[in-house]
Structure formats: C-alpha cells, structure tokens
PDB file of C-alpha atoms in Angstrom:
ATOM      1  CA  MET A   1      82.202  90.136 168.236  1.00 40.00           C
ATOM      2  CA  THR A   2      82.210  86.433 167.633  1.00 44.00           C
ATOM      3  CA  SER A   3      85.326  84.736 166.947  1.00 61.00           C
ATOM      4  CA  ARG A   4      85.015  85.287 163.246  1.00 82.00           C
ATOM      5  CA  ILE A   5      86.433  87.967 161.728  1.00 89.00           C
ATOM      6  CA  PRO A   6      83.863  90.549 159.758  1.00 93.00           C
ATOM      7  CA  THR A   7      83.200  90.413 156.259  1.00 94.00           C
ATOM      8  CA  LEU A   8      81.305  94.055 155.014  1.00 96.00           C
ATOM      9  CA  ASP A   9      79.977  95.309 151.556  1.00 96.00           C
ATOM     10  CA  ILE A  10      82.275  98.343 150.931  1.00 97.00           C
ATOM     11  CA  ARG A  11      79.030  99.290 148.723  1.00 97.00           C
ATOM     12  CA  ARG A  12      77.060 100.338 151.783  1.00 96.00           C
ATOM     13  CA  TYR A  13      79.613 103.267 151.981  1.00 96.00           C
ATOM     14  CA  SER A  14      80.306 104.149 148.569  1.00 93.00           C
ATOM     15  CA  GLU A  15      76.629 103.286 147.320  1.00 91.00           C
ATOM     16  CA  PRO A  16      74.694 103.547 150.236  1.00 90.00           C
ATOM     17  CA  SER A  17      71.294 103.210 149.987  1.00 90.00           C
ATOM     18  CA  SER A  18      70.665 105.831 152.795  1.00 91.00           C
ATOM     19  CA  SER A  19      72.543 108.102 154.886  1.00 91.00           C
ATOM     20  CA  SER A  20      72.055 105.883 158.005  1.00 94.00           C
ATOM     21  CA  ASP A  21      73.274 102.682 156.565  1.00 93.00           C
ATOM     22  CA  ARG A  22      76.729 104.770 155.234  1.00 95.00           C
ATOM     23  CA  ASP A  23      76.737 105.530 158.716  1.00 96.00           C
ATOM     24  CA  ALA A  24      76.316 101.837 159.834  1.00 97.00           C
ATOM     25  CA  PHE A  25      78.642 100.865 157.459  1.00 97.00           C
ATOM     26  CA  VAL A  26      81.458 102.984 159.319  1.00 97.00           C
ATOM     27  CA  ALA A  27      80.617 101.812 162.461  1.00 97.00           C
ATOM     28  CA  GLU A  28      80.673  98.413 161.894  1.00 97.00           C
ATOM     29  CA  LEU A  29      83.747  98.718 159.672  1.00 97.00           C
ATOM     30  CA  GLY A  30      85.704 100.762 162.728  1.00 97.00           C
ATOM     31  CA  ALA A  31      84.661  97.956 165.626  1.00 95.00           C
ATOM     32  CA  ALA A  32      85.833  95.097 163.561  1.00 95.00           C
ATOM     33  CA  TYR A  33      89.154  97.148 163.344  1.00 96.00           C
ATOM     34  CA  ARG A  34      89.371  97.869 166.564  1.00 95.00           C
ATOM     35  CA  GLU A  35      88.662  94.102 167.466  1.00 93.00           C
ATOM     36  CA  TRP A  36      90.597  92.315 164.889  1.00 94.00           C
ATOM     37  CA  GLY A  37      92.568  94.659 162.891  1.00 94.00           C
ATOM     38  CA  PHE A  38      91.329  92.679 160.244  1.00 94.00           C
ATOM     39  CA  ALA A  39      88.064  92.571 157.799  1.00 95.00           C
ATOM     40  CA  GLY A  40      86.820  91.105 154.695  1.00 94.00           C
ATOM     41  CA  ILE A  41      85.850  93.848 151.920  1.00 96.00           C
ATOM     42  CA  ARG A  42      83.479  92.706 149.397  1.00 95.00           C
ATOM     43  CA  GLY A  43      81.398  95.141 146.104  1.00 96.00           C
ATOM     44  CA  HIS A  44      84.764  96.211 145.945  1.00 96.00           C
ATOM     45  CA  GLY A  45      84.766  96.136 142.192  1.00 95.00           C
ATOM     46  CA  ILE A  46      87.921  95.226 141.108  1.00 96.00           C
ATOM     47  CA  ALA A  47      87.319  92.714 137.977  1.00 94.00           C
ATOM     48  CA  GLN A  48      87.550  89.503 138.485  1.00 93.00           C
ATOM     49  CA  ASP A  49      89.291  89.408 135.051  1.00 95.00           C
ATOM     50  CA  LEU A  50      91.943  91.875 136.028  1.00 96.00           C
ATOM     51  CA  VAL A  51      92.904  89.890 139.511  1.00 95.00           C
ATOM     52  CA  ASP A  52      92.937  86.431 137.199  1.00 94.00           C
ATOM     53  CA  GLY A  53      95.329  88.041 134.583  1.00 96.00           C
ATOM     54  CA  ALA A  54      97.386  89.213 137.196  1.00 96.00           C
ATOM     55  CA  TYR A  55      97.771  85.895 139.070  1.00 95.00           C
ATOM     56  CA  ASP A  56      98.332  84.446 135.522  1.00 96.00           C
ATOM     57  CA  VAL A  57     101.393  86.855 134.526  1.00 97.00           C
ATOM     58  CA  PHE A  58     102.618  86.393 138.203  1.00 97.00           C
ATOM     59  CA  LYS A  59     102.818  82.993 138.145  1.00 96.00           C
ATOM     60  CA  ALA A  60     104.694  82.858 134.912  1.00 97.00           C
ATOM     61  CA  PHE A  61     107.128  84.965 136.248  1.00 98.00           C
ATOM     62  CA  PHE A  62     108.098  82.522 139.366  1.00 96.00           C
ATOM     63  CA  ALA A  63     107.898  79.655 136.932  1.00 96.00           C
ATOM     64  CA  LEU A  64     110.961  80.875 135.128  1.00 97.00           C
ATOM     65  CA  PRO A  65     114.859  79.510 135.721  1.00 96.00           C
ATOM     66  CA  ALA A  66     116.441  81.221 138.688  1.00 94.00           C
ATOM     67  CA  ASP A  67     119.052  82.477 136.841  1.00 96.00           C
ATOM     68  CA  VAL A  68     116.440  84.827 134.585  1.00 97.00           C
ATOM     69  CA  LYS A  69     114.267  85.805 137.752  1.00 96.00           C
ATOM     70  CA  MET A  70     118.061  86.876 139.346  1.00 95.00           C
ATOM     71  CA  LYS A  71     118.651  89.428 136.736  1.00 96.00           C
ATOM     72  CA  TYR A  72     115.942  91.398 138.097  1.00 97.00           C
ATOM     73  CA  HIS A  73     117.462  91.180 141.723  1.00 95.00           C
ATOM     74  CA  VAL A  74     118.152  94.506 142.824  1.00 92.00           C
ATOM     75  CA  LYS A  75     121.592  93.999 145.206  1.00 88.00           C
ATOM     76  CA  GLY A  76     121.620  96.418 147.869  1.00 82.00           C
ATOM     77  CA  GLY A  77     118.400  97.625 146.824  1.00 82.00           C
ATOM     78  CA  GLY A  78     115.930  96.180 150.504  1.00 80.00           C
ATOM     79  CA  GLY A  79     114.059  94.409 148.054  1.00 83.00           C
ATOM     80  CA  ALA A  80     111.823  97.610 147.039  1.00 90.00           C
ATOM     81  CA  ARG A  81     111.606  96.999 143.410  1.00 96.00           C
ATOM     82  CA  GLY A  82     111.902  93.828 141.257  1.00 97.00           C
ATOM     83  CA  TYR A  83     112.898  90.300 142.478  1.00 95.00           C
ATOM     84  CA  THR A  84     113.470  88.863 146.022  1.00 92.00           C
ATOM     85  CA  PRO A  85     114.387  85.234 146.031  1.00 89.00           C
ATOM     86  CA  PHE A  86     114.162  82.622 148.339  1.00 83.00           C
ATOM     87  CA  GLY A  87     115.977  82.506 152.219  1.00 72.00           C
ATOM     88  CA  VAL A  88     115.859  86.264 152.493  1.00 68.00           C
ATOM     89  CA  GLU A  89     113.031  88.056 154.350  1.00 53.00           C
ATOM     90  CA  THR A  90     113.180  87.123 157.532  1.00 55.00           C
ATOM     91  CA  ALA A  91     109.885  87.759 160.502  1.00 53.00           C
ATOM     92  CA  LYS A  92     111.408  90.120 163.418  1.00 58.00           C
ATOM     93  CA  ASP A  93     112.616  87.834 165.885  1.00 57.00           C
ATOM     94  CA  SER A  94     112.337  84.776 163.858  1.00 53.00           C
ATOM     95  CA  LYS A  95     115.329  82.196 163.667  1.00 50.00           C
ATOM     96  CA  TYR A  96     114.413  81.089 160.254  1.00 52.00           C
ATOM     97  CA  PRO A  97     113.842  83.091 157.029  1.00 53.00           C
ATOM     98  CA  ASP A  98     110.173  82.718 155.325  1.00 60.00           C
ATOM     99  CA  LEU A  99     109.729  80.151 152.426  1.00 72.00           C
ATOM    100  CA  LYS A 100     108.811  82.352 149.616  1.00 83.00           C
ATOM    101  CA  GLU A 101     110.152  84.499 147.033  1.00 91.00           C
ATOM    102  CA  PHE A 102     108.208  87.748 146.010  1.00 93.00           C
ATOM    103  CA  TRP A 103     108.860  90.759 142.866  1.00 97.00           C
ATOM    104  CA  HIS A 104     107.399  94.572 144.303  1.00 97.00           C
ATOM    105  CA  ILE A 105     105.673  96.656 142.156  1.00 98.00           C
ATOM    106  CA  GLY A 106     105.812 100.227 143.190  1.00 98.00           C
ATOM    107  CA  ARG A 107     104.235 103.592 142.399  1.00 98.00           C
ATOM    108  CA  GLU A 108     105.167 105.288 139.293  1.00 97.00           C
ATOM    109  CA  ILE A 109     106.146 108.927 140.037  1.00 97.00           C
ATOM    110  CA  PRO A 110     107.945 111.569 137.617  1.00 96.00           C
ATOM    111  CA  ARG A 111     111.452 111.030 137.958  1.00 95.00           C
ATOM    112  CA  ASP A 112     112.112 114.700 139.013  1.00 96.00           C
ATOM    113  CA  SER A 113     109.493 114.122 141.793  1.00 97.00           C
ATOM    114  CA  LYS A 114     110.876 114.836 145.414  1.00 97.00           C
ATOM    115  CA  TYR A 115     110.168 111.489 146.115  1.00 97.00           C
ATOM    116  CA  ALA A 116     112.525 110.310 143.387  1.00 96.00           C
ATOM    117  CA  ASP A 117     115.439 109.522 145.578  1.00 94.00           C
ATOM    118  CA  VAL A 118     113.558 107.143 147.735  1.00 94.00           C
ATOM    119  CA  MET A 119     110.745 105.347 145.410  1.00 96.00           C
ATOM    120  CA  ALA A 120     112.606 103.733 142.206  1.00 95.00           C
ATOM    121  CA  PRO A 121     111.532 103.312 138.897  1.00 96.00           C
ATOM    122  CA  ASN A 122     109.982 100.069 138.464  1.00 97.00           C
ATOM    123  CA  LEU A 123     111.473  96.750 136.731  1.00 97.00           C
ATOM    124  CA  TRP A 124     109.450  94.778 134.291  1.00 98.00           C
ATOM    125  CA  PRO A 125     110.254  91.622 133.110  1.00 98.00           C
ATOM    126  CA  THR A 126     110.305  91.249 129.530  1.00 97.00           C
ATOM    127  CA  GLU A 127     110.378  87.444 129.211  1.00 98.00           C
ATOM    128  CA  VAL A 128     106.293  87.717 130.345  1.00 98.00           C
ATOM    129  CA  ALA A 129     104.226  89.065 128.038  1.00 97.00           C
ATOM    130  CA  GLY A 130     101.464  91.431 129.367  1.00 98.00           C
ATOM    131  CA  PHE A 131     103.409  91.468 133.180  1.00 98.00           C
ATOM    132  CA  GLN A 132     103.377  95.606 133.349  1.00 98.00           C
ATOM    133  CA  ARG A 133      99.635  95.762 132.342  1.00 98.00           C
ATOM    134  CA  TYR A 134      98.475  93.678 134.541  1.00 98.00           C
ATOM    135  CA  GLY A 135     100.486  93.959 137.466  1.00 98.00           C
ATOM    136  CA  TYR A 136     100.428  98.000 137.394  1.00 98.00           C
ATOM    137  CA  GLY A 137      96.698  97.792 136.650  1.00 98.00           C
ATOM    138  CA  LEU A 138      96.103  95.575 139.824  1.00 98.00           C
ATOM    139  CA  PHE A 139      98.341  98.382 141.684  1.00 98.00           C
ATOM    140  CA  ASP A 140      95.705 100.854 140.716  1.00 98.00           C
ATOM    141  CA  ALA A 141      92.946  98.996 141.630  1.00 98.00           C
ATOM    142  CA  LEU A 142      93.834  98.415 145.066  1.00 98.00           C
ATOM    143  CA  ASP A 143      95.357 101.772 145.724  1.00 98.00           C
ATOM    144  CA  ALA A 144      92.000 103.059 144.985  1.00 98.00           C
ATOM    145  CA  LEU A 145      90.179 101.106 147.113  1.00 98.00           C
ATOM    146  CA  GLY A 146      92.406 101.286 150.043  1.00 98.00           C
ATOM    147  CA  SER A 147      91.457 105.364 149.409  1.00 98.00           C
ATOM    148  CA  ARG A 148      87.808 104.299 149.883  1.00 97.00           C
ATOM    149  CA  VAL A 149      88.631 101.992 152.927  1.00 97.00           C
ATOM    150  CA  LEU A 150      90.808 104.832 154.812  1.00 98.00           C
ATOM    151  CA  ARG A 151      87.922 107.479 154.573  1.00 98.00           C
ATOM    152  CA  ALA A 152      85.659 105.257 156.252  1.00 97.00           C
ATOM    153  CA  LEU A 153      87.916 104.856 158.857  1.00 98.00           C
ATOM    154  CA  ALA A 154      88.702 108.603 159.245  1.00 98.00           C
ATOM    155  CA  LEU A 155      84.896 109.172 159.817  1.00 97.00           C
ATOM    156  CA  HIS A 156      85.297 106.244 162.672  1.00 97.00           C
ATOM    157  CA  ILE A 157      87.723 108.293 164.425  1.00 97.00           C
ATOM    158  CA  ASP A 158      86.246 111.754 163.523  1.00 95.00           C
ATOM    159  CA  LEU A 159      88.735 112.900 161.140  1.00 97.00           C
ATOM    160  CA  PRO A 160      87.436 114.547 157.753  1.00 97.00           C
ATOM    161  CA  GLU A 161      86.734 111.708 155.577  1.00 97.00           C
ATOM    162  CA  ALA A 162      89.421 112.712 153.276  1.00 97.00           C
ATOM    163  CA  TYR A 163      91.661 112.938 155.900  1.00 98.00           C
ATOM    164  CA  PHE A 164      94.603 110.581 154.565  1.00 98.00           C
ATOM    165  CA  ASP A 165      93.983 111.817 150.811  1.00 98.00           C
ATOM    166  CA  ASP A 166      96.900 114.022 150.651  1.00 97.00           C
ATOM    167  CA  LYS A 167      98.766 111.781 152.466  1.00 98.00           C
ATOM    168  CA  THR A 168      98.467 108.945 150.802  1.00 98.00           C
ATOM    169  CA  ASN A 169      98.521 109.992 146.855  1.00 97.00           C
ATOM    170  CA  PHE A 170     102.084 109.470 146.617  1.00 97.00           C
ATOM    171  CA  GLY A 171     102.400 107.078 149.218  1.00 97.00           C
ATOM    172  CA  ASN A 172     105.564 104.543 148.758  1.00 97.00           C
ATOM    173  CA  SER A 173     103.403 101.746 148.288  1.00 98.00           C
ATOM    174  CA  ILE A 174     103.784  97.991 146.981  1.00 97.00           C
ATOM    175  CA  LEU A 175     102.196  95.648 145.436  1.00 98.00           C
ATOM    176  CA  ARG A 176     103.728  92.036 146.174  1.00 96.00           C
ATOM    177  CA  PRO A 177     103.478  89.028 144.556  1.00 95.00           C
ATOM    178  CA  ILE A 178     104.223  85.832 146.360  1.00 92.00           C
ATOM    179  CA  HIS A 179     105.255  82.310 145.682  1.00 91.00           C
ATOM    180  CA  TYR A 180     105.098  79.637 148.279  1.00 83.00           C
ATOM    181  CA  PRO A 181     106.757  76.411 146.953  1.00 79.00           C
ATOM    182  CA  PRO A 182     105.818  73.229 147.628  1.00 74.00           C
ATOM    183  CA  ILE A 183     106.804  71.826 150.601  1.00 68.00           C
ATOM    184  CA  THR A 184     108.497  68.266 150.169  1.00 63.00           C
ATOM    185  CA  ALA A 185     110.090  67.774 153.316  1.00 61.00           C
ATOM    186  CA  PRO A 186     108.238  66.776 156.680  1.00 59.00           C
ATOM    187  CA  ASP A 187     110.102  68.342 159.264  1.00 59.00           C
ATOM    188  CA  ILE A 188     111.253  71.767 157.893  1.00 56.00           C
ATOM    189  CA  PRO A 189     111.182  73.949 160.566  1.00 49.00           C
ATOM    190  CA  ASN A 190     110.491  77.450 158.637  1.00 48.00           C
ATOM    191  CA  VAL A 191     106.797  78.442 157.831  1.00 50.00           C
ATOM    192  CA  ARG A 192     105.755  80.121 154.695  1.00 56.00           C
ATOM    193  CA  ALA A 193     105.220  83.428 156.590  1.00 61.00           C
ATOM    194  CA  GLY A 194     106.153  83.519 160.326  1.00 70.00           C
ATOM    195  CA  ALA A 195     104.161  85.416 162.574  1.00 81.00           C
ATOM    196  CA  HIS A 196     104.325  89.199 162.128  1.00 87.00           C
ATOM    197  CA  GLU A 197     102.753  92.439 161.949  1.00 91.00           C
ATOM    198  CA  ASP A 198     103.037  94.719 158.871  1.00 93.00           C
ATOM    199  CA  ILE A 199     104.762  97.992 158.205  1.00 94.00           C
ATOM    200  CA  ASN A 200     102.598 100.062 156.641  1.00 96.00           C
ATOM    201  CA  LEU A 201      98.638 101.855 156.756  1.00 97.00           C
ATOM    202  CA  ILE A 202      96.634  98.968 155.387  1.00 98.00           C
ATOM    203  CA  THR A 203      97.114  95.973 153.419  1.00 97.00           C
ATOM    204  CA  LEU A 204      94.701  94.768 150.770  1.00 97.00           C
ATOM    205  CA  LEU A 205      95.285  90.938 150.181  1.00 93.00           C
ATOM    206  CA  VAL A 206      93.179  89.946 146.853  1.00 89.00           C
ATOM    207  CA  GLY A 207      92.895  86.117 146.381  1.00 74.00           C
ATOM    208  CA  ALA A 208      92.998  85.086 150.016  1.00 52.00           C
ATOM    209  CA  SER A 209      90.848  82.305 149.187  1.00 51.00           C
ATOM    210  CA  ALA A 210      93.690  79.596 149.793  1.00 62.00           C
ATOM    211  CA  GLN A 211      93.978  78.222 153.342  1.00 73.00           C
ATOM    212  CA  GLY A 212      96.982  79.147 155.476  1.00 77.00           C
ATOM    213  CA  LEU A 213      96.238  82.496 156.689  1.00 84.00           C
ATOM    214  CA  GLU A 214      95.718  82.683 160.265  1.00 89.00           C
ATOM    215  CA  VAL A 215      95.032  86.117 162.798  1.00 91.00           C
ATOM    216  CA  LYS A 216      95.589  86.174 166.099  1.00 92.00           C
ATOM    217  CA  SER A 217      93.031  87.246 168.171  1.00 89.00           C
ATOM    218  CA  ARG A 218      92.793  89.352 171.316  1.00 87.00           C
ATOM    219  CA  LYS A 219      92.636  85.988 173.620  1.00 89.00           C
ATOM    220  CA  GLY A 220      95.674  84.611 172.176  1.00 90.00           C
ATOM    221  CA  GLU A 221      94.034  82.283 169.499  1.00 90.00           C
ATOM    222  CA  TRP A 222      95.046  81.769 165.977  1.00 91.00           C
ATOM    223  CA  VAL A 223      91.930  81.837 163.977  1.00 89.00           C
ATOM    224  CA  PRO A 224      91.808  80.861 160.438  1.00 87.00           C
ATOM    225  CA  PHE A 225      90.681  83.834 157.855  1.00 85.00           C
ATOM    226  CA  THR A 226      89.759  81.972 154.511  1.00 80.00           C
ATOM    227  CA  ALA A 227      88.043  84.444 152.888  1.00 79.00           C
ATOM    228  CA  ASP A 228      85.341  84.115 150.197  1.00 81.00           C
ATOM    229  CA  ALA A 229      86.624  84.378 146.411  1.00 80.00           C
ATOM    230  CA  ASP A 230      85.120  87.806 145.470  1.00 87.00           C
ATOM    231  CA  THR A 231      86.530  89.278 148.871  1.00 92.00           C
ATOM    232  CA  ILE A 232      89.510  91.188 149.707  1.00 94.00           C
ATOM    233  CA  VAL A 233      90.944  91.274 153.145  1.00 93.00           C
ATOM    234  CA  VAL A 234      92.185  94.351 154.481  1.00 96.00           C
ATOM    235  CA  ASN A 235      94.426  94.769 157.522  1.00 96.00           C
ATOM    236  CA  ILE A 236      95.580  97.256 159.609  1.00 97.00           C
ATOM    237  CA  GLY A 237      99.783  97.823 159.489  1.00 97.00           C
ATOM    238  CA  ASP A 238     101.927  99.434 162.392  1.00 96.00           C
ATOM    239  CA  MET A 239     102.134 103.077 160.621  1.00 97.00           C
ATOM    240  CA  LEU A 240      98.061 103.265 161.429  1.00 98.00           C
ATOM    241  CA  GLN A 241      98.515 101.792 164.617  1.00 97.00           C
ATOM    242  CA  ARG A 242     101.099 104.017 165.505  1.00 98.00           C
ATOM    243  CA  LEU A 243      99.111 107.053 163.857  1.00 98.00           C
ATOM    244  CA  THR A 244      96.067 106.265 166.402  1.00 98.00           C
ATOM    245  CA  ASN A 245      97.673 105.328 169.242  1.00 98.00           C
ATOM    246  CA  HIS A 246      96.570 101.666 168.885  1.00 97.00           C
ATOM    247  CA  VAL A 247      92.803 102.859 168.588  1.00 97.00           C
ATOM    248  CA  TYR A 248      93.431 100.548 165.382  1.00 97.00           C
ATOM    249  CA  PRO A 249      95.522  97.690 166.265  1.00 95.00           C
ATOM    250  CA  SER A 250      97.780  96.225 163.625  1.00 95.00           C
ATOM    251  CA  THR A 251      97.117  92.643 164.656  1.00 91.00           C
ATOM    252  CA  THR A 252      99.767  89.582 164.382  1.00 93.00           C
ATOM    253  CA  HIS A 253      98.930  86.884 161.763  1.00 91.00           C
ATOM    254  CA  ARG A 254     101.435  84.414 159.835  1.00 87.00           C
ATOM    255  CA  VAL A 255     100.918  82.029 157.195  1.00 79.00           C
ATOM    256  CA  VAL A 256     100.838  78.697 158.266  1.00 77.00           C
ATOM    257  CA  ASN A 257     102.281  75.188 156.383  1.00 67.00           C
ATOM    258  CA  PRO A 258      99.227  73.101 155.021  1.00 67.00           C
ATOM    259  CA  PRO A 259      98.530  69.398 156.575  1.00 64.00           C
ATOM    260  CA  GLY A 260      99.224  66.329 154.447  1.00 67.00           C
ATOM    261  CA  GLU A 261      99.021  66.663 150.451  1.00 68.00           C
ATOM    262  CA  GLU A 262      98.106  70.334 150.373  1.00 67.00           C
ATOM    263  CA  ALA A 263     101.782  71.221 151.479  1.00 65.00           C
ATOM    264  CA  ARG A 264     102.886  69.768 148.193  1.00 69.00           C
ATOM    265  CA  LYS A 265     101.315  72.170 146.476  1.00 76.00           C
ATOM    266  CA  PRO A 266     102.379  75.878 145.713  1.00 79.00           C
ATOM    267  CA  ARG A 267     100.950  78.712 147.392  1.00 82.00           C
ATOM    268  CA  TYR A 268     100.422  82.447 145.586  1.00 88.00           C
ATOM    269  CA  SER A 269      99.259  85.211 147.298  1.00 88.00           C
ATOM    270  CA  VAL A 270      99.199  89.422 146.321  1.00 94.00           C
ATOM    271  CA  PRO A 271      99.166  91.706 149.351  1.00 95.00           C
ATOM    272  CA  PHE A 272      99.135  95.539 148.765  1.00 97.00           C
ATOM    273  CA  PHE A 273     100.976  97.103 151.059  1.00 97.00           C
ATOM    274  CA  LEU A 274      99.403 100.816 150.907  1.00 98.00           C
ATOM    275  CA  HIS A 275     102.103 103.247 152.533  1.00 98.00           C
ATOM    276  CA  PRO A 276     101.815 107.428 152.783  1.00 98.00           C
ATOM    277  CA  ASN A 277     104.181 109.743 151.500  1.00 98.00           C
ATOM    278  CA  PRO A 278     107.437 109.172 152.733  1.00 98.00           C
ATOM    279  CA  ASP A 279     107.637 112.822 154.655  1.00 98.00           C
ATOM    280  CA  PHE A 280     104.449 112.380 155.803  1.00 98.00           C
ATOM    281  CA  ILE A 281     105.196 112.756 160.022  1.00 98.00           C
ATOM    282  CA  ILE A 282     103.366 109.888 161.650  1.00 98.00           C
ATOM    283  CA  ASP A 283     102.737 111.480 165.397  1.00 98.00           C
ATOM    284  CA  ALA A 284      99.527 109.995 167.212  1.00 97.00           C
ATOM    285  CA  LEU A 285      96.436 112.203 166.514  1.00 97.00           C
ATOM    286  CA  PRO A 286      94.668 114.499 169.677  1.00 95.00           C
ATOM    287  CA  SER A 287      91.315 112.575 168.792  1.00 93.00           C
ATOM    288  CA  CYS A 288      93.125 108.980 169.576  1.00 96.00           C
ATOM    289  CA  ILE A 289      95.116 110.191 173.037  1.00 96.00           C
ATOM    290  CA  GLY A 290      92.789 110.241 176.364  1.00 95.00           C
ATOM    291  CA  VAL A 291      93.266 109.599 179.832  1.00 96.00           C
ATOM    292  CA  ASP A 292      92.033 105.957 178.934  1.00 95.00           C
ATOM    293  CA  ASN A 293      94.904 105.800 176.402  1.00 96.00           C
ATOM    294  CA  PRO A 294      97.953 108.081 176.827  1.00 97.00           C
ATOM    295  CA  ASN A 295     100.506 108.869 174.031  1.00 97.00           C
ATOM    296  CA  ARG A 296     102.186 105.633 173.635  1.00 97.00           C
ATOM    297  CA  TYR A 297     104.687 107.590 170.910  1.00 96.00           C
ATOM    298  CA  PRO A 298     105.358 110.682 172.156  1.00 93.00           C
ATOM    299  CA  GLN A 299     108.606 111.049 169.441  1.00 95.00           C
ATOM    300  CA  PRO A 300     107.019 111.600 165.930  1.00 97.00           C
ATOM    301  CA  ILE A 301     109.072 109.727 163.247  1.00 98.00           C
ATOM    302  CA  THR A 302     108.415 110.372 159.297  1.00 98.00           C
ATOM    303  CA  ALA A 303     106.865 107.472 157.257  1.00 97.00           C
ATOM    304  CA  HIS A 304     110.175 106.844 155.374  1.00 96.00           C
ATOM    305  CA  GLU A 305     112.623 106.763 158.367  1.00 96.00           C
ATOM    306  CA  TYR A 306     109.953 103.873 160.126  1.00 95.00           C
ATOM    307  CA  LEU A 307     110.093 101.970 156.916  1.00 94.00           C
ATOM    308  CA  GLN A 308     113.977 102.011 156.950  1.00 92.00           C
ATOM    309  CA  GLU A 309     113.877 100.491 160.769  1.00 91.00           C
ATOM    310  CA  ARG A 310     111.298  98.086 160.017  1.00 88.00           C
ATOM    311  CA  LEU A 311     112.770  96.752 156.906  1.00 84.00           C
ATOM    312  CA  ARG A 312     116.477  96.174 158.831  1.00 83.00           C
ATOM    313  CA  GLU A 313     114.441  94.497 161.508  1.00 83.00           C
ATOM    314  CA  ILE A 314     113.102  91.843 158.823  1.00 72.00           C
ATOM    315  CA  LYS A 315     116.753  91.885 157.307  1.00 72.00           C
ATOM    316  CA  LEU A 316     116.101  93.414 153.645  1.00 73.00           C
ATOM    317  CA  ILE A 317     118.241  96.061 154.188  1.00 66.00           C
TER     318      ILE A 317
END
C-alpha cells in the first residue's frame, strides 16, 4: 500500500463486468480496510441533487437563531435525536470540546417495535422546508449503500454475503449533519473534531471534499484525505473492529482547523453512522480468531450496551 488511501468504484461489485473483477474488488476493498480502516467509494449511485438538497436544508437549519435551534434539543436524550449545541461532545481523553453543533436523524421504526424504547422518534424542524424529505432521503440512500459495502466486507472474511443483512435491518443508525463555525481566535485550543475512532460498524461520509479530515496511518503519520466531490468516504468503526477481532481496524482520525483565511469559513459535514440492531451481540467472529490473532474480546456485549458505554466516554450522556 502507498501512503494514499485508496478509492474504489463499487460498481465493480454491484454491476461487475466479470466475476473475476467482482472478486478483485472484494480483495482490494478488504486490503484497503485491513491497512487503513478507510477507503473512498465512488460509483455509488446516490444522486447529487439529493446530496445538494440535503446540505441546503441542513445549512438553513444551522443558520437559525440559537433559541430556535434549542427548541429541538432533548435534555437527557444523549443527543440521540434532534439538536446538540456547541461545547457538548468531547473526544475521548480530550480536554476541550469539539468546535461543532449537530443534528441527529435516526431510523423510522413502528412505535410498537421491540426497539422503540431505545430508538426514539425523529424530530423535524418546521422552520426549514424540505428538511424531513431531504434528511430522511439521504439517510435511506446511505443506509442502502452501507449494506452493499458490508456485503463486500463479509465476503472478504469468508462470511456469507448477506451475513449483516438481518443484523442491521433495524440498526440504530444515525445521520449527523454537522456545522463547524468559522474560527476567529488565533490561539484557540480546541479543534473541529478531536482525534477519535467511531463507535459503530461503518461510517459513510458524504460531501467530504472540504479539507480538514486526517487519518492516522499505522506508522503514526497523519494523512490528509480530501475526497473528490463524487466520492463517499467509508471507514470502519469500533463495533466492526471488535466483531472482527481487529482484522478490520477502526482507525484514529480527526478534523483539523484549516490555516489562514480558510479558518474564517464555516465547514459542513454529513456522516452516516451505520449501527447494528440494538440487541445484536458483538462477539468476535471465529473466522477472525487464530494463533496469530487471539481473541481480544472474550466477553460479548450487545450493540446497545456498547453504545451506552461509548456515549458516556464522549460526554453525550
């Protein structure tokens, strides 16, 4: 592998020209994740109009007065739905909170579902026309793309292709529009997003063409990853790292403050955190355990219990 994080065309998997090309895609994708925990995915088929429309409504919401936005802040809700203001989320082991505010859109489920007690209904701001249509439209599109990526990742570690399908169909996944405000002070100690690993199975970041994202290599170097506009950045989260006993590593990453005048501009970002169903038991896969890779996690844990542990660490609950 070079110092450049790979970008692959997922049409080689979903619309292959040959079975050998599909197999090669699975091998290349698996190798990228084993090395980096990150890859760019293009050819994903998500309409640019949907992405642009979603960014427009998210920017319109963040431009609202603070007292209007705070109407959608659920105290004691851990940020699970609605609005989370500045100065709350703090990267694990960081002294300073991240420089961001954000909104959470979750999965729409029947309110008589067995998961209803841990997956609250969504909130939708009435002040921004189209917020629900574009927000949940993007949620659905990224959820479907994430399932395709997981299918390829399953094949790479000798699981059935559909292994994750019934383990994520009611996943407690989150679409998180984020606003990083302009930085006006020259000596601010905070960064836009402190060095961290994600909690979930995989994260899909749409609109990652703005500079700032950096990924920590195995050598400990920070590698900038600024994707092309048509590329979605997909990275491994801690739940998948734990499930695969670190065969797929969850890589440390951060969003740094840009230099000079670029820091005076706001930054917007929309990651989708793909989670398993709340009662899915995260237990290291036998195919990922061996003499050279003994089981690091002999104690299984449910996805919901693990999520609660991690939310406490980052000060959301």
